[in-house]
Amino acid sequence: MAGRCWAELKRPLRSVPVLSRALDAFPDEHARDKSLYLSWLAEAYITAGEVEQAAAITRRALELSTDVASIRPRQRIDVVLAHLRPYSDVAEVREVLGLAGP
């Protein structure tokens, strides 16, 4: 939760390590929650100017959320994708935008 709060406050230097540690211990079986927290990690990377890393994290969130019954992960991922669109000249960003669809 702390990492998410730091991400919402646009404090990537604080949020990235906390979210990364938490996500490393989070099993993929909890795909809904893990994809949500990956979306906050991706936003933190965007805030830090690390758009390639943000695209990689967003890709993982998309993969995990594919078979999740809840729409909330995709709604969060759509927010991240909107933040990534200005960087569509970056190959990794273009790829994840293409995977996400229209």
mmCIF file of C-alpha atoms in Angstrom:
data_model
loop_
_atom_site.group_PDB
_atom_site.id
_atom_site.type_symbol
_atom_site.label_atom_id
_atom_site.label_comp_id
_atom_site.label_asym_id
_atom_site.label_seq_id
_atom_site.Cartn_x
_atom_site.Cartn_y
_atom_site.Cartn_z
ATOM 1 C CA MET A 1 0.000 0.000 0.000
ATOM 2 C CA ALA A 2 2.823 2.408 0.799
ATOM 3 C CA GLY A 3 4.313 2.013 -2.677
ATOM 4 C CA ARG A 4 0.961 2.741 -4.254
ATOM 5 C CA CYS A 5 0.592 5.889 -2.147
ATOM 6 C CA TRP A 6 4.065 7.084 -3.130
ATOM 7 C CA ALA A 7 3.209 6.433 -6.788
ATOM 8 C CA GLU A 8 -0.020 8.435 -6.488
ATOM 9 C CA LEU A 9 1.989 11.263 -4.915
ATOM 10 C CA LYS A 10 4.380 11.171 -7.915
ATOM 11 C CA ARG A 11 7.353 10.137 -5.761
ATOM 12 C CA PRO A 12 9.005 7.439 -7.896
ATOM 13 C CA LEU A 13 12.234 7.274 -5.903
ATOM 14 C CA ARG A 14 10.172 6.111 -2.950
ATOM 15 C CA SER A 15 7.520 4.079 -4.744
ATOM 16 C CA VAL A 16 9.613 2.003 -7.161
ATOM 17 C CA PRO A 17 11.701 0.131 -4.547
ATOM 18 C CA VAL A 18 8.694 -0.521 -2.298
ATOM 19 C CA LEU A 19 6.464 -1.725 -5.142
ATOM 20 C CA SER A 20 9.256 -3.799 -6.691
ATOM 21 C CA ARG A 21 9.967 -5.626 -3.433
ATOM 22 C CA ALA A 22 6.281 -6.285 -2.805
ATOM 23 C CA LEU A 23 5.686 -7.516 -6.348
ATOM 24 C CA ASP A 24 8.684 -9.873 -6.217
ATOM 25 C CA ALA A 25 6.958 -11.727 -3.384
ATOM 26 C CA PHE A 26 3.487 -11.589 -4.965
ATOM 27 C CA PRO A 27 2.495 -14.823 -6.763
ATOM 28 C CA ASP A 28 0.971 -14.644 -10.239
ATOM 29 C CA GLU A 29 -2.028 -16.596 -8.943
ATOM 30 C CA HIS A 30 -3.246 -13.272 -7.566
ATOM 31 C CA ALA A 31 -3.344 -11.833 -11.073
ATOM 32 C CA ARG A 32 -5.966 -9.161 -10.382
ATOM 33 C CA ASP A 33 -4.103 -7.576 -7.483
ATOM 34 C CA LYS A 34 -0.683 -8.091 -9.014
ATOM 35 C CA SER A 35 -1.698 -6.416 -12.277
ATOM 36 C CA LEU A 36 -3.143 -3.478 -10.330
ATOM 37 C CA TYR A 37 0.089 -2.980 -8.410
ATOM 38 C CA LEU A 38 2.114 -3.396 -11.587
ATOM 39 C CA SER A 39 0.110 -0.499 -13.038
ATOM 40 C CA TRP A 40 1.196 1.756 -10.174
ATOM 41 C CA LEU A 41 4.775 0.623 -10.637
ATOM 42 C CA ALA A 42 4.549 1.463 -14.344
ATOM 43 C CA GLU A 43 3.183 4.912 -13.513
ATOM 44 C CA ALA A 44 6.053 5.478 -11.107
ATOM 45 C CA TYR A 45 8.523 4.601 -13.874
ATOM 46 C CA ILE A 46 6.786 7.035 -16.229
ATOM 47 C CA THR A 47 7.051 9.757 -13.598
ATOM 48 C CA ALA A 48 10.754 8.940 -13.276
ATOM 49 C CA GLY A 49 11.188 9.227 -17.062
ATOM 50 C CA GLU A 50 11.903 5.513 -17.493
ATOM 51 C CA VAL A 51 9.365 4.858 -20.242
ATOM 52 C CA GLU A 52 11.019 1.682 -21.553
ATOM 53 C CA GLN A 53 10.786 0.107 -18.106
ATOM 54 C CA ALA A 54 7.221 1.401 -17.750
ATOM 55 C CA ALA A 55 6.304 -0.260 -21.044
ATOM 56 C CA ALA A 56 7.798 -3.587 -19.912
ATOM 57 C CA ILE A 57 5.888 -3.453 -16.633
ATOM 58 C CA THR A 58 2.685 -2.494 -18.455
ATOM 59 C CA ARG A 59 3.130 -5.458 -20.799
ATOM 60 C CA ARG A 60 3.360 -7.772 -17.777
ATOM 61 C CA ALA A 61 0.254 -6.197 -16.233
ATOM 62 C CA LEU A 62 -1.623 -6.740 -19.513
ATOM 63 C CA GLU A 63 -0.534 -10.385 -19.636
ATOM 64 C CA LEU A 64 -1.678 -11.029 -16.084
ATOM 65 C CA SER A 65 -5.002 -9.248 -16.450
ATOM 66 C CA THR A 66 -6.070 -11.030 -19.645
ATOM 67 C CA ASP A 67 -8.117 -13.745 -17.931
ATOM 68 C CA VAL A 68 -9.171 -11.762 -14.872
ATOM 69 C CA ALA A 69 -12.934 -11.373 -14.466
ATOM 70 C CA SER A 70 -12.605 -7.920 -12.874
ATOM 71 C CA ILE A 71 -12.458 -4.865 -15.151
ATOM 72 C CA ARG A 72 -10.512 -2.806 -12.628
ATOM 73 C CA PRO A 73 -7.033 -3.928 -13.731
ATOM 74 C CA ARG A 74 -7.753 -2.988 -17.338
ATOM 75 C CA GLN A 75 -9.132 0.366 -16.241
ATOM 76 C CA ARG A 76 -5.883 1.076 -14.357
ATOM 77 C CA ILE A 77 -3.795 -0.180 -17.272
ATOM 78 C CA ASP A 78 -5.711 2.133 -19.608
ATOM 79 C CA VAL A 79 -4.644 5.064 -17.414
ATOM 80 C CA VAL A 80 -1.018 3.962 -17.753
ATOM 81 C CA LEU A 81 -1.388 3.511 -21.506
ATOM 82 C CA ALA A 82 -2.704 7.072 -21.787
ATOM 83 C CA HIS A 83 0.436 8.292 -19.992
ATOM 84 C CA LEU A 84 2.604 6.220 -22.344
ATOM 85 C CA ARG A 85 1.018 7.446 -25.601
ATOM 86 C CA PRO A 86 3.126 10.635 -25.798
ATOM 87 C CA TYR A 87 6.182 8.341 -25.935
ATOM 88 C CA SER A 88 4.953 6.248 -28.879
ATOM 89 C CA ASP A 89 8.196 7.030 -30.717
ATOM 90 C CA VAL A 90 9.917 4.604 -28.294
ATOM 91 C CA ALA A 91 9.843 1.048 -29.684
ATOM 92 C CA GLU A 92 8.902 -0.633 -26.389
ATOM 93 C CA VAL A 93 6.032 1.797 -25.894
ATOM 94 C CA ARG A 94 4.787 1.271 -29.450
ATOM 95 C CA GLU A 95 4.795 -2.481 -28.892
ATOM 96 C CA VAL A 96 2.788 -2.369 -25.678
ATOM 97 C CA LEU A 97 0.318 0.108 -27.181
ATOM 98 C CA GLY A 98 -0.150 -2.297 -30.085
ATOM 99 C CA LEU A 99 -0.704 -5.227 -27.732
ATOM 100 C CA ALA A 100 -3.281 -3.276 -25.758
ATOM 101 C CA GLY A 101 -5.398 -2.619 -28.829
ATOM 102 C CA PRO A 102 -7.445 0.467 -29.662
#
